[in-house]
XYZ file of C-alpha atoms in Angstrom:
591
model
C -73.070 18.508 3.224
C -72.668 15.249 1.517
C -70.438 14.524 -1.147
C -71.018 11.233 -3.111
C -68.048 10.248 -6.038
C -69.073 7.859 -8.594
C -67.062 4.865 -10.504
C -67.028 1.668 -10.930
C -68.419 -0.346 -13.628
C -72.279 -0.498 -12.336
C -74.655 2.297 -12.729
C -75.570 4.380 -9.632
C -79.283 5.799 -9.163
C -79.621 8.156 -6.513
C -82.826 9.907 -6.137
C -82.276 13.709 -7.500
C -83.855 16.491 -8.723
C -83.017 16.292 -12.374
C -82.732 14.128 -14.955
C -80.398 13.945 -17.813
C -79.464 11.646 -21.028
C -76.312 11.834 -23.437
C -74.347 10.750 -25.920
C -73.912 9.019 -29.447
C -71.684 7.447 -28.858
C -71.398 3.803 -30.161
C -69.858 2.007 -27.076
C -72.913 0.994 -24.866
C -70.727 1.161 -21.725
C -70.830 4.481 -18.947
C -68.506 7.580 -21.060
C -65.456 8.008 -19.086
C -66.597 11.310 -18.420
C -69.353 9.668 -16.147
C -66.458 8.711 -13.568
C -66.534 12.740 -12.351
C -70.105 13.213 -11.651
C -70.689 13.875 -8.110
C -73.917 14.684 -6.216
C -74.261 17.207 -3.155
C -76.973 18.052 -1.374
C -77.814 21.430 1.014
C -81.628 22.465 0.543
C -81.288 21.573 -3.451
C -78.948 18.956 -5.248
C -75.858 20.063 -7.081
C -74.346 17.665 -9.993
C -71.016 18.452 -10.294
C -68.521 17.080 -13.230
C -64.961 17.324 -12.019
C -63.103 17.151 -15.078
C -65.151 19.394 -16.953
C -65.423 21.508 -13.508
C -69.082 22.132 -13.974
C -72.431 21.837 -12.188
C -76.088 22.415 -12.374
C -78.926 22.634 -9.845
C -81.837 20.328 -9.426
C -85.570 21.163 -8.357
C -88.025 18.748 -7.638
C -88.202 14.454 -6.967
C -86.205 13.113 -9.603
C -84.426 9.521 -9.784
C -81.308 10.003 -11.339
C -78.763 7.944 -13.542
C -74.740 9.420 -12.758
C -73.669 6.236 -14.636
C -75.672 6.052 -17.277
C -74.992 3.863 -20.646
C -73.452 5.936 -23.528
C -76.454 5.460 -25.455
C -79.398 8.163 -26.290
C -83.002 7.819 -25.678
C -84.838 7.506 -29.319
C -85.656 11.640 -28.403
C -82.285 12.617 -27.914
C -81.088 10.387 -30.536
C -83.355 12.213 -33.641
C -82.649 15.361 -31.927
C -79.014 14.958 -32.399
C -79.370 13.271 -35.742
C -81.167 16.678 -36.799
C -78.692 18.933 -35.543
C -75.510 17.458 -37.797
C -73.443 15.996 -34.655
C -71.974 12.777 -34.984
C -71.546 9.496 -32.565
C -68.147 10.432 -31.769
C -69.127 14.043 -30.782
C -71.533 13.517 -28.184
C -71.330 11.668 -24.671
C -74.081 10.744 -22.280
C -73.032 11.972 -19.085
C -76.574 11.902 -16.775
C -80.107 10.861 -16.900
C -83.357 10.576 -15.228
C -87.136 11.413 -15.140
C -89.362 12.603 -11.932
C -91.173 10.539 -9.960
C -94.228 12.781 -9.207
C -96.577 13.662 -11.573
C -95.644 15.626 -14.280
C -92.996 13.202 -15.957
C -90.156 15.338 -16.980
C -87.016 14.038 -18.433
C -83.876 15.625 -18.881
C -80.912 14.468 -20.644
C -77.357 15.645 -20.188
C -74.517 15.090 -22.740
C -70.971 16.846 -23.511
C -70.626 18.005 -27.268
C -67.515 18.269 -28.764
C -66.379 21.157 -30.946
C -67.801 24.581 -31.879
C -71.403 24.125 -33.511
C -73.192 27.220 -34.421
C -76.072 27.729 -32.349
C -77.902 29.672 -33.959
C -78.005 28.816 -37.087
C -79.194 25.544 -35.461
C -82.525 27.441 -34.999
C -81.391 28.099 -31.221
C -81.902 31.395 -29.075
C -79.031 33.081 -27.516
C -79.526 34.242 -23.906
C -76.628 34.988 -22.806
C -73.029 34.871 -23.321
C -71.886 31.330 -24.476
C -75.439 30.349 -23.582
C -78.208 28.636 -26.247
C -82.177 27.788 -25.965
C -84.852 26.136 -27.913
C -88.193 25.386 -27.518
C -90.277 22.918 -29.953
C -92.193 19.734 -29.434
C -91.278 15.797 -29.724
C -94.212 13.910 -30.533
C -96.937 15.018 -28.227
C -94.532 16.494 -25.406
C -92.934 19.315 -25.165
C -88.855 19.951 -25.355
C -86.880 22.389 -24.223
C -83.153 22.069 -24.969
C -79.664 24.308 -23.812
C -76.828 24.898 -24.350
C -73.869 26.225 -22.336
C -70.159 26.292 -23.210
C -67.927 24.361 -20.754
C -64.929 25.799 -19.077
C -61.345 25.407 -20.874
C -62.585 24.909 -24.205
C -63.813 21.477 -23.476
C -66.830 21.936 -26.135
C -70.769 22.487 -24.906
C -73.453 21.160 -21.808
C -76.433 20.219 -23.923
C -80.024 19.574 -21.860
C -82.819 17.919 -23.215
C -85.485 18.345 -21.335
C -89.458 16.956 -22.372
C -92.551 16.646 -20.191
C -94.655 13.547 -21.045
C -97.815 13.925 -22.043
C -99.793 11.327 -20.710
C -98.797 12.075 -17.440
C -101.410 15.006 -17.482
C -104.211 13.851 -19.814
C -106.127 17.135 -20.820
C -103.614 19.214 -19.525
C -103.542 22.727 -21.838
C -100.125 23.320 -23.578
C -100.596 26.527 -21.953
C -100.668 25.100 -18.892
C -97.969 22.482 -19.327
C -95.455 25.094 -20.745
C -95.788 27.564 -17.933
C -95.067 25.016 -15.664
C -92.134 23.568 -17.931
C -90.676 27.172 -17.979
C -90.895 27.101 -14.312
C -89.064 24.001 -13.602
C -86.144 24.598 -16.667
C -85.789 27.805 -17.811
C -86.856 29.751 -14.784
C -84.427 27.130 -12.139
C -82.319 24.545 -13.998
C -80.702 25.820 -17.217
C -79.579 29.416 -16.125
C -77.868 27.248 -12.577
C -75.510 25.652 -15.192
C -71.721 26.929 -14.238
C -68.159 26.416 -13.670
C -67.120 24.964 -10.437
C -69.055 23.991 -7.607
C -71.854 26.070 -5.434
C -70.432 27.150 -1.792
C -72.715 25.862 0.749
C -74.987 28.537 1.810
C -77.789 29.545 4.846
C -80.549 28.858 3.225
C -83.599 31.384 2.575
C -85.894 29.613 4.563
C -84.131 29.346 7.739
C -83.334 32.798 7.562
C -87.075 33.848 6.686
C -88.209 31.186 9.624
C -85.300 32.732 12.104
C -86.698 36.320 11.704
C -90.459 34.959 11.947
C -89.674 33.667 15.389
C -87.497 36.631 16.417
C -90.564 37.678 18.662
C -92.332 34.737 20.900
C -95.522 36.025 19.198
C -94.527 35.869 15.571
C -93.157 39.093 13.378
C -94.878 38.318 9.808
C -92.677 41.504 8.324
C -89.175 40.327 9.706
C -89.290 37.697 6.892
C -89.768 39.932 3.963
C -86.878 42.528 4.825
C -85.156 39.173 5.792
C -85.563 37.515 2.151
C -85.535 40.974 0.423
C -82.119 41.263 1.670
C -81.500 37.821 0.351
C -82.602 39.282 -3.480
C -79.711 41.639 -3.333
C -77.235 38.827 -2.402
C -74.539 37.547 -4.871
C -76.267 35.025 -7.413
C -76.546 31.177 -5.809
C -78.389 29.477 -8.158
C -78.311 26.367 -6.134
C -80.919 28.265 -3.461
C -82.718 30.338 -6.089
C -85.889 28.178 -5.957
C -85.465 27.997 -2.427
C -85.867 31.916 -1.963
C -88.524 32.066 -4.783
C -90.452 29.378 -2.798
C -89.367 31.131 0.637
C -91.356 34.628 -0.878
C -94.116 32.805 -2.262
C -94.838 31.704 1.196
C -94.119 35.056 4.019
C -95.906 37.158 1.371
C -98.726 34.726 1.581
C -98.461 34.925 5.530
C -98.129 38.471 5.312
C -101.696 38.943 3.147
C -99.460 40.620 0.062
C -101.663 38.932 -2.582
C -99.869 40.967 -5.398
C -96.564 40.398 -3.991
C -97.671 36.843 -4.654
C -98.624 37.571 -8.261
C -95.556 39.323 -8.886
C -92.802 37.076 -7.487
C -94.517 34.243 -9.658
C -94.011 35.744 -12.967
C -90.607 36.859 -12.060
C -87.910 35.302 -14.353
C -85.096 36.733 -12.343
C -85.300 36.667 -8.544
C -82.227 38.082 -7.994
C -81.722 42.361 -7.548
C -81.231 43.433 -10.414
C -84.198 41.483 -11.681
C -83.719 40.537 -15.595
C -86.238 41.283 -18.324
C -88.434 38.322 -19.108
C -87.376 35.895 -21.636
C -89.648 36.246 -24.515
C -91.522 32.787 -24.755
C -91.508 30.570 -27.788
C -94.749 30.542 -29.743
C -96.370 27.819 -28.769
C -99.039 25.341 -30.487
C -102.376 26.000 -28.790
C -104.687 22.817 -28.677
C -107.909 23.021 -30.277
C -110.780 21.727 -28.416
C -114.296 21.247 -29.262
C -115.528 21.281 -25.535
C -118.127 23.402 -24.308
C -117.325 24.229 -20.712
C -120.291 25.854 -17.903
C -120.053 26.723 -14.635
C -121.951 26.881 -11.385
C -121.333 28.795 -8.433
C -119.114 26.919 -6.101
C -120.114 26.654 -2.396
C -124.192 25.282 -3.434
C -122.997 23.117 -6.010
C -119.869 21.779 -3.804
C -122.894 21.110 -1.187
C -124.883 19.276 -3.215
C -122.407 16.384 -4.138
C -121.485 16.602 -0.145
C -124.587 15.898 1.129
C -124.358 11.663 0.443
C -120.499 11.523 0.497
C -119.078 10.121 4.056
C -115.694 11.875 3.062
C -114.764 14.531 0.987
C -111.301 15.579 -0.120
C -110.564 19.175 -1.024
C -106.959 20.395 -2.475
C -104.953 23.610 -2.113
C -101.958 25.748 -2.889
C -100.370 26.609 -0.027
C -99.703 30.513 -1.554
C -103.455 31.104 -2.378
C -105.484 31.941 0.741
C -108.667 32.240 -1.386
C -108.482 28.252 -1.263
C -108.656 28.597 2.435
C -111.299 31.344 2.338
C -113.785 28.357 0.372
C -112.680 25.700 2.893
C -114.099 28.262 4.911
C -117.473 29.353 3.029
C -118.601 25.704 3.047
C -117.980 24.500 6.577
C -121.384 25.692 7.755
C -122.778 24.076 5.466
C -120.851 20.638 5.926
C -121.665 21.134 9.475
C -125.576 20.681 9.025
C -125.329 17.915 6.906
C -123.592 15.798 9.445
C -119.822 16.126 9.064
C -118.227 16.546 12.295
C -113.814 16.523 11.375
C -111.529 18.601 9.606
C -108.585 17.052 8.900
C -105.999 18.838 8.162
C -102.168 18.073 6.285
C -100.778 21.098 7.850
C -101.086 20.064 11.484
C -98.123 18.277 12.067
C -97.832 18.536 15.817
C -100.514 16.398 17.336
C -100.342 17.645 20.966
C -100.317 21.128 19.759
C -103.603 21.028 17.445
C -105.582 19.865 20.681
C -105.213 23.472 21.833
C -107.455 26.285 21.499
C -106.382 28.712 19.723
C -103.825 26.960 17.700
C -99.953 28.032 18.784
C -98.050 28.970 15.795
C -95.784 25.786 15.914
C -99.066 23.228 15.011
C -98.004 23.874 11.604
C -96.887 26.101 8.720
C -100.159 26.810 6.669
C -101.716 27.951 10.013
C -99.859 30.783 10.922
C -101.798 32.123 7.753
C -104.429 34.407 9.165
C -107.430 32.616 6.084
C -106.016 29.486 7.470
C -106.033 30.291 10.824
C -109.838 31.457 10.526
C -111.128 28.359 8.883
C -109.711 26.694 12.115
C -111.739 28.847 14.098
C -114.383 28.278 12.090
C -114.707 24.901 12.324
C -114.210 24.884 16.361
C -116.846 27.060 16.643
C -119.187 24.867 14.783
C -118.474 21.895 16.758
C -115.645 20.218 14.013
C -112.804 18.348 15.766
C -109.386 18.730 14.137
C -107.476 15.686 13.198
C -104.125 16.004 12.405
C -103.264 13.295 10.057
C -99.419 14.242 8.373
C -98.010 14.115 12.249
C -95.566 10.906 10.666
C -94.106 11.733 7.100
C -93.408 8.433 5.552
C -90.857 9.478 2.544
C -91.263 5.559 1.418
C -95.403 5.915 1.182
C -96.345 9.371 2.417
C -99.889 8.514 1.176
C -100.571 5.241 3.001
C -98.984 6.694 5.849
C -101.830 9.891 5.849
C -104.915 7.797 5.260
C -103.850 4.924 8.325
C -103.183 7.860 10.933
C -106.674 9.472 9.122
C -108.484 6.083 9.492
C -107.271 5.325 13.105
C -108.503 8.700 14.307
C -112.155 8.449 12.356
C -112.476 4.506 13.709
C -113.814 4.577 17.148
C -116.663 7.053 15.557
C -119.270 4.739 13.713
C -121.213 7.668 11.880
C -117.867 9.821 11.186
C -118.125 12.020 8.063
C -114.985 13.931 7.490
C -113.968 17.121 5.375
C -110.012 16.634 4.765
C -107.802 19.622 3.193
C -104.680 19.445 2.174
C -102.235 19.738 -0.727
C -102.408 19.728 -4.532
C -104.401 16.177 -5.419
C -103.280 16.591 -8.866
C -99.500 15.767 -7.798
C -98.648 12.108 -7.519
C -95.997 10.365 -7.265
C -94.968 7.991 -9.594
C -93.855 4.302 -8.765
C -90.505 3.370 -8.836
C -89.135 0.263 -10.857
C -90.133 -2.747 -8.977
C -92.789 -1.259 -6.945
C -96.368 -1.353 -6.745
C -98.115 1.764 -8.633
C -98.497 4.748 -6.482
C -102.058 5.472 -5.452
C -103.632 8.998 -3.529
C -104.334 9.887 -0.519
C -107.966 9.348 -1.218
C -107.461 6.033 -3.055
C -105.542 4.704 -0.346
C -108.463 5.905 2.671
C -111.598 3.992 0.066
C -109.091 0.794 0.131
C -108.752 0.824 3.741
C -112.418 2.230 4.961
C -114.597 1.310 1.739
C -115.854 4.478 1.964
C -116.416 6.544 -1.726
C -114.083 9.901 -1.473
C -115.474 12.969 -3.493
C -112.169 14.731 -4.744
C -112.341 18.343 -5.384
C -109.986 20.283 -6.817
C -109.357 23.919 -7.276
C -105.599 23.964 -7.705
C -105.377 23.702 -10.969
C -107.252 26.174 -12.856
C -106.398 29.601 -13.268
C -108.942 32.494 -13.522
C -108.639 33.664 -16.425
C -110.613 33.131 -19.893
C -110.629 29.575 -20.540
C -112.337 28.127 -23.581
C -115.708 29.220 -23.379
C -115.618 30.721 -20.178
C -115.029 34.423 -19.058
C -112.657 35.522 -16.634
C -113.772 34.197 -12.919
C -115.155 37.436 -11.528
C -113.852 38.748 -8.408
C -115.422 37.884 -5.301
C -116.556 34.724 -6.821
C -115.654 31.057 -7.036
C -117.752 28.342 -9.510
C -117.079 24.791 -10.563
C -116.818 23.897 -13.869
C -117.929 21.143 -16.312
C -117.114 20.214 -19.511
C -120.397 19.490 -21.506
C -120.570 15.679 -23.144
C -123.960 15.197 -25.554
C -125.948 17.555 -22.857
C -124.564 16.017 -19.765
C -122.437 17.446 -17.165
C -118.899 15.884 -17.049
C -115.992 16.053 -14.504
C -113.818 18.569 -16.254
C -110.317 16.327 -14.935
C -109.870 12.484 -14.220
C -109.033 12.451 -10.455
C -111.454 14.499 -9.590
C -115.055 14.636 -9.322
C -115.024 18.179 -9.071
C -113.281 21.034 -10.229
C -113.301 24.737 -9.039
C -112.429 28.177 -10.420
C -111.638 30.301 -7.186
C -111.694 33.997 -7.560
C -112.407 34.626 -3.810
C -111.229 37.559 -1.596
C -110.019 36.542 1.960
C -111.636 39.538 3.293
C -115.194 39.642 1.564
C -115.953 36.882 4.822
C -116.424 37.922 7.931
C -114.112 37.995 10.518
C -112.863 35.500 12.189
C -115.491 33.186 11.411
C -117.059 32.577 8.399
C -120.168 31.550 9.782
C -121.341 35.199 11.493
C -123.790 36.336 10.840
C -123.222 39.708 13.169
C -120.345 40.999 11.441
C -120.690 44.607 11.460
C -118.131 47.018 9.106
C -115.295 48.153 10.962
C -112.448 50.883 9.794
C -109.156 51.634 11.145
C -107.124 54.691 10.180
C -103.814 54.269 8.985
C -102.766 57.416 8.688
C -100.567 57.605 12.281
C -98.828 54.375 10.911
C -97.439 54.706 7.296
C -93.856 53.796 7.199
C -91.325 56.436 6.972
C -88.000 56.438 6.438
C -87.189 56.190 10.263
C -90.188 53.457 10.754
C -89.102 51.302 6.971
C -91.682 48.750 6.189
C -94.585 48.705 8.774
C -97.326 45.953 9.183
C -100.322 45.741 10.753
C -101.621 42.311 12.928
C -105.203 42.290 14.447
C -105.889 39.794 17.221
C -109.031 38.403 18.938
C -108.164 40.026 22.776
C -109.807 37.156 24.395
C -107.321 34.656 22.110
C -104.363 36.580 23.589
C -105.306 36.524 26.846
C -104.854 32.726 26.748
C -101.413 32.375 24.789
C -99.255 35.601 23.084
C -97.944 32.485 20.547
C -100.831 32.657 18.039
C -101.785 33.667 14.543
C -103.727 36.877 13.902
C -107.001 36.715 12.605
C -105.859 39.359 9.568
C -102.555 41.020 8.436
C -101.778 43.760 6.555
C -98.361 45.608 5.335
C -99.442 49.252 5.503
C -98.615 50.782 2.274
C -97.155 54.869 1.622
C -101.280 55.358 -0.031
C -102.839 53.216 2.872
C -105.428 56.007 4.313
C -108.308 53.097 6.049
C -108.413 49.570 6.716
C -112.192 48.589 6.254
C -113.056 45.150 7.689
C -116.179 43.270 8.265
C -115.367 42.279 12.329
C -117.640 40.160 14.549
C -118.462 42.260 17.752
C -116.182 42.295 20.647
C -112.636 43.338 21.775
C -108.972 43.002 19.400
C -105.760 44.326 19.515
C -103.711 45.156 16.937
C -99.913 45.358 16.873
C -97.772 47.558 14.886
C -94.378 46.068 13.888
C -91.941 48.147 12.175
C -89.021 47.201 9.775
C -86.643 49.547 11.603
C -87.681 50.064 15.311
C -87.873 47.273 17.553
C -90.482 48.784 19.848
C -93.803 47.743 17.987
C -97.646 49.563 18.637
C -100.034 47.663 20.795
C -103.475 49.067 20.660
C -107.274 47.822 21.416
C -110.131 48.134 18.703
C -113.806 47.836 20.425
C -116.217 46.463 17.441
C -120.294 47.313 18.552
């Protein structure tokens, strides 16, 4: 761990995760109090305040201000102005804004003496602990409060999201993901002293994965549920959040997924959610339609030379479309799959994939669309095998370019993360530009962006629910002509789909025939604990034990029979049990 002190007369700038702006005070010089701040880093970044002995946690790609002048940003200035509090009772102690896309800015300042909270229109959550939620302008603000240690007055955040930084962006939208980024990680992290340094969840999680040479997807969760019952660390809270997001996800718990993303609290004993501020809902006069996905998709494919589809790396359904339109891809010409997950070059050349190629792949939807696309004839390039930190983008599209070069009629499907985050420029340096701006400046060739991160499935203006099973794009109706519901993307999709509904393991067959396995001689007991179930191609084992299944499944106490669509031909599926280290190993013979 790395401790940095701060003093002197410049201003430091250190690249954080939070950003923070204080003070009325009338000197335009760093506060005195600015001399304590202190930075340390493990898997998040602590700020720490030695004289008033108190810290606060960090999540995400901030740049950050630990000197900053003594003077308030205009917000923080009429916010402060509105509350009573005078120059002389507030100090600037921190600031700084993101540098991916959303903008969020946080301000941090000491206030003096003993203001009353609540009367202040402020929501008490806890003891000696304050929240609001309102608006400045166009963005949002969220503000707290927390009293300081030895009656040294109050910690006062002001937190906004710009924005412009998401044009047509739904305040529903933007607050949820406000929520998750202050009120869910940073504000309740604020406390006296400083964090110990910690294993964090992740290790632990990728420890028990690779406890057995052919990976144990239900290690993790007992791993990280242990972890929920451990004494509060704020400073690795997002960490283990993140951490469940992702084994669930490996593990096929789709409503473990659902549930550990609405969870305020992911500590044991969970809290009751906060109730949310009413927000103001924006009125729209747009009349959205949709199509269904995978012909539509197809149809603005069939010209493009590349085309860039997004993800999240905790919804397999985006893996199961990936999927659903490779076949189609295929007979139109396009011959690679590149892939940001791959991040061992030697390692993707193999067939089947080992589970160190990359993260995402150990996912059995992921792991399928690879097979998928190798049994249509698509060559893999792996294109993230060099993280830049300096120009991550750049970086991807040269290694993406260099690989497509030598191939005069290439056409290329990549995949990889959320196209809707970008990173924003920092001062002195050219603007940031995409992945798939960066590839049309250095091949010329036109990249159709699609994106199907960023909605939800639910109701959404004039649109039902997405049903089940399904997944459409969706327009936004301009004088009777169909228009790209985002900027940055030519395309955007509602994805409702169920990993399973395809066949397995390839999308493609067309000879999948309904298969069941009975549960019943596996349900977890108390001698067994948690039990899951891995199926395997016999023919893929025979060739490496080191591979992703095709599908997993944690057997539940009501789990009777598994019913699969299977291509014909030999598996095995392993057992694995929470509390016995001998697992089942047994062959399944599909007709």
């Amino acid at each position: 761990m790395s401790t940095i002190h701060f003093g002197g007369p410049c201003a430091t700038v250190t690249r954080l995760l939070l950003v923070g702006t204080l003070g009325l005070g009338a000197c335009a010089a760093p506060h005195p109090l600015t001399r304590s701040n202190e930075q340390q880093r493990t898997m998040t970044t602590t700020v720490y305040n030695r004289q008033l002995n108190t810290c606060l946690l960090l999540n995400g790609d901030y740049d950050i201000n630990l000197r900053p002048r003594n003077k308030p940003d205009e917000v923080t200035k009429a916010r402060l102005k509105q509350l009573g509090f005078s120059r002389r009772q507030s100090a600037v102690l921190f600031t700084g804004q993101t540098n991916l896309a959303p903008t969020y800015r946080l301000r941090g300042l000491r206030v003096a003496g003993s203001p009353d909270w609540r009367a202040l229109g402020f929501q008490e959550n806890g003891a000696g602990r304050y929240q609001h939620t309102g608006t400045a302008g166009p963005d949002l603000l969220m503000e707290y409060a927390a009293s300081l240690p030895d009656q040294q007055g109050w910690l006062y955040l002001v937190a906004t999201d710009e924005a412009s930084s998401r044009p047509g962006t739904s305040i529903k939208d933007r607050s949820r993901e406000m929520d998750a980024e202050f009120v869910t990680f940073t504000f309740p992290s604020v406390q006296p002293g400083r964090w110990p340094r910690v294993v964090s969840p992740v290790r632990l999680a990728n420890d028990a994965f690779l406890n057995r040479p052919n990976g144990d997807y239900l290690a993790p969760l007992s791993a990280l549920a242990q972890s929920r019952h451990a004494p509060a660390d704020p400073s690795l809270d997002g960490t283990l959040r993140y951490a469940l997001l992702q084994y669930h996800t490996l593990a096929g718990n789709a409503d473990s997924v659902a549930y550990f993303q609405d969870l305020d609290n992911i500590r044991l004993p969970a809290s009751p959610p906060l109730a949310s501020p009413t927000r103001p809902r924006r009125a729209t006069p747009d009349t959205l339609v949709s199509v269904a996905a995978v012909p539509e998709i197809l149809r603005h494919t069939a010209p493009a030379r590349a085309v860039w589809l997004d993800e999240s790396p905790i919804q397999p359904q985006h893996r199961a479309l990936a999927a659903a339109l490779l076949p189609g891809l295929y007979q139109q010409g396009f011959r690679y799959l590149a892939l940001e997950t791959l991040h061992d070059s030697a390692a993707s050349t193999l067939s089947p994939l080992p589970l160190q190629a990359g993260t995402e792949t150990r996912e059995a939807t992921f792991a399928n669309l690879v097979r998928t696309a190798r049994r249509l004839g698509f060559t893999l390039i792996a294109y993230n095998t060099r993280p830049n930190v300096v120009n991550p983008e750049l970086a991807q599209a040269t290694a993406l370019h260099a690989a497509l070069r030598p191939d005069a009629q290439a056409r290329v499907l990549i995949y990889g993360g959320n196209m809707m985050s970008k990173r924003l420029a920092k001062k002195g340096q050219p603007p940031a530009t995409s992945l798939p701006e960066q590839f049309t400046e250095l091949t010329g060739w036109p990249v159709l962006r699609i994106n199907q991160s960023r909605l939800s499935n639910e109701p959404l203006n004039t649109l039902p629910a997405t049903a089940p099973g399904t997944a459409e794009v969706v327009y936004r109706l301009q004088r009777g002509q169909r228009r790209a519901l985002y900027p940055g993307a030519e395309l955007v999709v509602r994805n409702n789909f169920t990993p399973q509904q395809l066949p397995l393991p390839y999308a493609d067959a067309s000879e999948a025939r309904p298969a069941s396995l009975d549960l019943r001689p596996y349900k977890p007991s108390a001698a067994t604990g948690r039990r899951m179930l891995q199926l395997y191609l016999q023919q893929e084992l025979g060739i490496r034990e080191d591979i992703a299944p095709i599908y997993t499944h944690e057997i539940r106490p009501s789990d009777e029979v598994l019913s699969l669509r299977l291509v014909p031909g030999r598996y095995v599926y392993r057992v694995l049990s929470e509390k016995l280290k001998e697992e089942v190993r047994q062959e399944l013979v599909v007709r």
